[in-house]
Coordinates of C-alpha atoms in Angstrom, one line a residue:
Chain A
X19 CA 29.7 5.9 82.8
X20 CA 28.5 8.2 80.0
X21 CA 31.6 9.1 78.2
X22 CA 33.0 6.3 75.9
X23 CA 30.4 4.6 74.9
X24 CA 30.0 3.8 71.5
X25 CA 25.6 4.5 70.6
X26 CA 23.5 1.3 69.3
X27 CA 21.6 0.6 66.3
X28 CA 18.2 1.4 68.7
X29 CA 20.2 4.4 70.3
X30 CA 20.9 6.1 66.8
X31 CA 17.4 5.2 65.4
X32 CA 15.6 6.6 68.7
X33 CA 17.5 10.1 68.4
X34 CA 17.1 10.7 64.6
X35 CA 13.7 10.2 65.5
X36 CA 13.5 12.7 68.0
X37 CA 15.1 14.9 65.8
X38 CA 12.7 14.1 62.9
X39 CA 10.1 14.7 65.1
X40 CA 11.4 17.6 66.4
X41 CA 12.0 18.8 62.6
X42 CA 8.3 18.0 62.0
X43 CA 7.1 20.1 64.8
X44 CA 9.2 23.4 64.5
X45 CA 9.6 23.8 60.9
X46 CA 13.3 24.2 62.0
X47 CA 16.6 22.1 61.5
X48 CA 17.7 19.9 64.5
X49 CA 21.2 18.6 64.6
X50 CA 23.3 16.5 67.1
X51 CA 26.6 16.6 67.5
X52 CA 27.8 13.7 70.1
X53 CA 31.5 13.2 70.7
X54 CA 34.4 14.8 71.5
X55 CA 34.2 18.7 71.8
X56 CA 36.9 21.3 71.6
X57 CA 38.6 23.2 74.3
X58 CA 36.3 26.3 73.9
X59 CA 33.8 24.3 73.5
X60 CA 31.3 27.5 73.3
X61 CA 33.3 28.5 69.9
X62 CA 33.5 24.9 69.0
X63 CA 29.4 24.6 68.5
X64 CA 29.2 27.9 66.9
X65 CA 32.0 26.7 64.1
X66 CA 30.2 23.2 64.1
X67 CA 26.5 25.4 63.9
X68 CA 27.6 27.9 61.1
X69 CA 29.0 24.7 58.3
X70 CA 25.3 23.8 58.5
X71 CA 23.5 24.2 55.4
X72 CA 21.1 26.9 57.1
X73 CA 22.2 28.1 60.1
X74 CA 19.9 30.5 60.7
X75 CA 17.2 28.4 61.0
X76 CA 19.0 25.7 62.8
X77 CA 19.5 24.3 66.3
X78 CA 22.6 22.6 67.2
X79 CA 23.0 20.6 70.4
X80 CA 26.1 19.6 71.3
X81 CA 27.0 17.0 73.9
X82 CA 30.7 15.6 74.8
X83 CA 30.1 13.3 77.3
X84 CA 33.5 13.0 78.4
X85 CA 34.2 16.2 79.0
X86 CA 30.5 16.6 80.5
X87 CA 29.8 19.3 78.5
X88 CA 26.1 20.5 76.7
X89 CA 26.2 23.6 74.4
X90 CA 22.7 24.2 72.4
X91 CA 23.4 27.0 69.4
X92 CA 20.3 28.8 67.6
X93 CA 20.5 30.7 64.5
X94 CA 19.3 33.8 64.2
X95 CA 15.7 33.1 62.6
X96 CA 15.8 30.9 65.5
X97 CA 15.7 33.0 68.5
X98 CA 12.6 34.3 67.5
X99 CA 10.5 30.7 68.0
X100 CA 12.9 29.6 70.5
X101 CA 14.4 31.9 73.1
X102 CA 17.4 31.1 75.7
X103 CA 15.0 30.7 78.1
X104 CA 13.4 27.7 76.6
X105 CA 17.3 26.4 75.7
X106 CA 17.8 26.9 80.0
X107 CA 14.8 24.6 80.3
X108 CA 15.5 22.1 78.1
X109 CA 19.4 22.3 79.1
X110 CA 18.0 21.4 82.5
X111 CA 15.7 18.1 81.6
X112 CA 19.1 16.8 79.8
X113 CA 21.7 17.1 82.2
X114 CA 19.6 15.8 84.8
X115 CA 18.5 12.7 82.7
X116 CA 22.8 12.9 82.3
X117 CA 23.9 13.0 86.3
X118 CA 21.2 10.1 86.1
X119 CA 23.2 8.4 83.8
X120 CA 20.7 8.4 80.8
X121 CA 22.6 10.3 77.9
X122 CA 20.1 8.7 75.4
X123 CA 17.2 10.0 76.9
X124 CA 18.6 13.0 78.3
X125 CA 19.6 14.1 74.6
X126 CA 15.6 12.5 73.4
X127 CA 13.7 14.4 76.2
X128 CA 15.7 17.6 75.6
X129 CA 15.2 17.2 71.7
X130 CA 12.0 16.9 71.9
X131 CA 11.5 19.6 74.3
X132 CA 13.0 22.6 72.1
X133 CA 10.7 21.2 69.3
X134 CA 8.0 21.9 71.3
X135 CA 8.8 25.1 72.5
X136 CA 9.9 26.1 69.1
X137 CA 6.3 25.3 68.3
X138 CA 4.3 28.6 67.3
X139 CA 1.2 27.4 65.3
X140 CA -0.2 29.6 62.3
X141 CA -2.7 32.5 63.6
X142 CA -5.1 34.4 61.1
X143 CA -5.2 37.6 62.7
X144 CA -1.3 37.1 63.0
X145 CA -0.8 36.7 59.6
X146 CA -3.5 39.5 58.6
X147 CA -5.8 36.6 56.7
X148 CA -9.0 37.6 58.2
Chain B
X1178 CA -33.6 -34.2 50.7
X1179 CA -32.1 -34.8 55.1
X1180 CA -29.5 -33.2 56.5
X1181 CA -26.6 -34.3 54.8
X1182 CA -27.8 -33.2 51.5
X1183 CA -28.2 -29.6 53.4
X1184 CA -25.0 -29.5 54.3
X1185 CA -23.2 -30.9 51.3
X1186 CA -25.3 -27.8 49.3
X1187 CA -24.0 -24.9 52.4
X1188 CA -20.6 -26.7 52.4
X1189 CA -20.0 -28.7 48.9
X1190 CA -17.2 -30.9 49.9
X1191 CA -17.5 -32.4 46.6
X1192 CA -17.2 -31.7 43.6
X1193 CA -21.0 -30.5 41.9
X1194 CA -22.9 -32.7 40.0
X1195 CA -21.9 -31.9 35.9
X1196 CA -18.8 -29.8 36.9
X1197 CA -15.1 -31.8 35.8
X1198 CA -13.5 -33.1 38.6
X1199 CA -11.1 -31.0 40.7
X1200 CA -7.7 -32.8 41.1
X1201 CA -6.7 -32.9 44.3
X1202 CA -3.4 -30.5 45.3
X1203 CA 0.1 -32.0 45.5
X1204 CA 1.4 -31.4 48.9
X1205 CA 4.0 -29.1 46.8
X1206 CA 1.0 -26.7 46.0
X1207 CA -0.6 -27.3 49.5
X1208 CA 3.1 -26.3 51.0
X1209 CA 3.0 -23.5 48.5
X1210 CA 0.0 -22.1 49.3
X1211 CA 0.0 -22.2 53.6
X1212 CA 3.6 -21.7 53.7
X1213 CA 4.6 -19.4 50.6
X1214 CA 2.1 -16.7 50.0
X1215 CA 2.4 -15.5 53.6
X1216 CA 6.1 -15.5 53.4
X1217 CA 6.1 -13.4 50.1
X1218 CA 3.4 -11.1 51.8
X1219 CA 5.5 -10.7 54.6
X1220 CA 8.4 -9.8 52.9
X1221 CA 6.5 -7.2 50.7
X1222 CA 5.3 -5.7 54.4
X1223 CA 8.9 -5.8 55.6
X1224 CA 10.3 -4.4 52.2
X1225 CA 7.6 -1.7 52.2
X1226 CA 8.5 -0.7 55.9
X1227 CA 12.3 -1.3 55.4
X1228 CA 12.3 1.3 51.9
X1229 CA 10.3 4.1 54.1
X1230 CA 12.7 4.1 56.9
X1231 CA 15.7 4.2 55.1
X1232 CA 13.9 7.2 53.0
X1233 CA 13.4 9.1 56.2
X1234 CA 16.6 8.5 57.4
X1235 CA 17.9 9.9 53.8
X1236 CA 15.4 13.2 54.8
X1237 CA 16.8 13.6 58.0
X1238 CA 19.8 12.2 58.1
X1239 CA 21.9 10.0 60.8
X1240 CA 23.2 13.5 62.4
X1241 CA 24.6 12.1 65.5
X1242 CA 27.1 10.4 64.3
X1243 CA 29.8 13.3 64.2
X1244 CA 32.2 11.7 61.2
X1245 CA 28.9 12.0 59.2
X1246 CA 27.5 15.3 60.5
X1247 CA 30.7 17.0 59.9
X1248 CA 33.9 16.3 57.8
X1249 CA 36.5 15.7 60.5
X1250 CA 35.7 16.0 64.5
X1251 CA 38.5 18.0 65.9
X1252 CA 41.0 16.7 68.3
X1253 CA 40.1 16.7 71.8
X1254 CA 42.8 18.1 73.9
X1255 CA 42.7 15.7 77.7
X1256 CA 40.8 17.1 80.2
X1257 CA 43.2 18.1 83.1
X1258 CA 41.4 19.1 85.7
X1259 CA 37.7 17.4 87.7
X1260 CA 34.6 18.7 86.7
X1261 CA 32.9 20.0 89.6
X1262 CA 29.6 17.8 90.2
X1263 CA 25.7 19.6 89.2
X1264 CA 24.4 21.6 86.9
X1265 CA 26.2 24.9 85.7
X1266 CA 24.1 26.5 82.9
X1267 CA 25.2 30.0 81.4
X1268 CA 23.7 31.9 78.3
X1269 CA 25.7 33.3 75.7
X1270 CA 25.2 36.2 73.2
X1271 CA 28.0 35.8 70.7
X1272 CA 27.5 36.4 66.4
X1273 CA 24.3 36.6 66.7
X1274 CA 23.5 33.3 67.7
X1275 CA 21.5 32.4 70.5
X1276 CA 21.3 29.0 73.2
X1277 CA 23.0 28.5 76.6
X1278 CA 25.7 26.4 77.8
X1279 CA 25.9 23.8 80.6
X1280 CA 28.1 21.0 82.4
X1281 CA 27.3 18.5 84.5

């Protein structure tokens, strides 16, 4: 059962480390919101996204596990290093790892995969440094 | 000069000729040398360790915890009716921002 339960010590340190990792990657800000979620839970994340202290270059994932319910929210800087697409993908890798039972590692795998995608190393002929 | 004389000069075991004689350690400083010193360079590992975690959890920050991400997690209104099993994903283009949707 995935809703209810209360995250460890090891659960809480494992996730901020995804998300420091995920941090590290990107260059953007990773947050997680896990609990209880709003009716619309769409406009719920987007309230929750836009009190961050930069939402444009921010990445919310929300998660109420009682409800069953994932929303991811991008800023607008965002979209540019991490499209929908890759928000699909990684939405996919968590809710399986969830119907598995595994909200820990569901929300770990799918953290660490939007850092990754949000990945874009520096080019020189990109930046018009050659 | 046989073999015993080459190994006191590799290995002294005594103290050399026209050097004051060592006094031999208590078993306090014996105690405080094998048992102490590791234990304070242990704890200066594990306070080392300890100060950087807790200065990258201050850079990052314990987000998941929703009472300290945001002031106040709104109330949560009982779910009424069975979430149908799999995956349902669905993008959303609302105020600009950008991400997708999903139950499971």
């Amino acid at each position: 059962m995935l809703g209810g339960e209360a995250l460890s010590f090891g659960d809480r340190r494992q996730i901020d480390a995804a998300l420091a990792t995920a941090e590290r990657v990107s260059g953007l800000s990773f947050q997680t919101y896990l609990g209880p979620a709003a009716d619309q839970t769409r406009q719920h994340a987007i309230a929750l996204h836009a009190k961050l202290t930069d939402p444009d270059g921010s990445v919310l994932v929300l998660c109420d596990p009682e409800r069953r319910v994932l929303e991811i929210v991008t800023g607008q800087r965002v979209r540019t290093l991490l499209d929908d697409g890759a928000c699909r993908l990684a939405v996919a890798t968590m809710t399986s790892s969830f119907l598995a039972g595994d909200l820990v590692g569901g929300l770990i795998n799918g953290i660490q995969q939007l850092g990754e995608a949000a990945y874009h190393p520096q080019m020189l002929h990109a930046s018009g440094r050659l | 000069m046989g073999m015993s004389g080459l190994q006191s000069m590799l290995v002294p075991l005594e103290t050399l000729p026209g050097w004051p004689a060592a006094p031999n350690p208590t078993p306090l400083h014996a105690l405080l040398l094998l048992v102490g010193v590791p234990l304070v360079v242990i704890l200066i590992i594990a306070g080392s360790s300890w100060l950087s975690s807790t200065h990258e959890l201050k850079k990052y920050g314990p987000t998941v915890n929703p009472t300290t991400a945001f002031a106040g997690a709104p109330g949560v209104e009982s779910a009424t009716e069975e979430v149908p099993a799999g995956i349902e994903a669905k993008t959303t283009s609302d105020s600009g921002t950008g991400g997708t949707s999903a139950r499971w």
